[in-house]
Phi, psi and omega in degrees: 000088179238013172093022181261343185299145176091345178267108188259015179286329186287344185307139182282123174255340182216099183297345178263002182279175179289157179283146176262189182297335178270004178079005179272138180283148172050047186284165174301320179304319179288334181283330184226347186290158178297332183296340184240007185297324178297316180293315181296331181260011182052043175084359182288326185233138181269331182225161175299322180298321176296317179299313181295320178301316178294320176302312181293336178277359176096013178288111184299320179293318177298319179298316180298317179295313182298311183292328174297318179295315181295323177295320176300319178297317179299318179295319178295316179299315179300322177296314178297320180299318179295328181278315191258338180054051178282159174280332182213155174239125181260123180259121179237198181076181183299327182298330180294338178293349179286350175055226182302332178297336175265306192291327180291308178291328179299318178296318178298315179295320177297322177302328180280324190250342184284131175284124184231073184298334178256008176084357181251135175264163177290146176279138174257128181227139172284146178299132181298332181261014176063215186288351180259009182304315180297319180294318178295318178298319178296318180296316179298317179297319179296322180292334181278347182286142180291000000 
């Protein structure tokens, strides 16, 4: 118990990729996180919000970068669903602020990649506390410690 549970950004999607802050190569965090948006966009965008804004404005290159990232997230979610079998997946952090620009293509990608042996897919939900959900959860956990 050292406080790492619940953070699903580190899973490796590309063992040949660069290491992330957790030292894992080709992580989900690098595929969709704000920390790598400049690299993924070859310097065109400084933040995920800038990338999404350009995508929504019809920028084809931004759309390609964004949808590649969202597909990586869908593949990671489908992997977690196969391992953990949750009824729902709650998406928090800054990326959840993208609203329909995230959740609509994410649902389509999940429809393509999620294994559904009983015909039901996992529910996707935005975190009720928005991008600060993790911070609030950590604070509550810290307050409960003796």
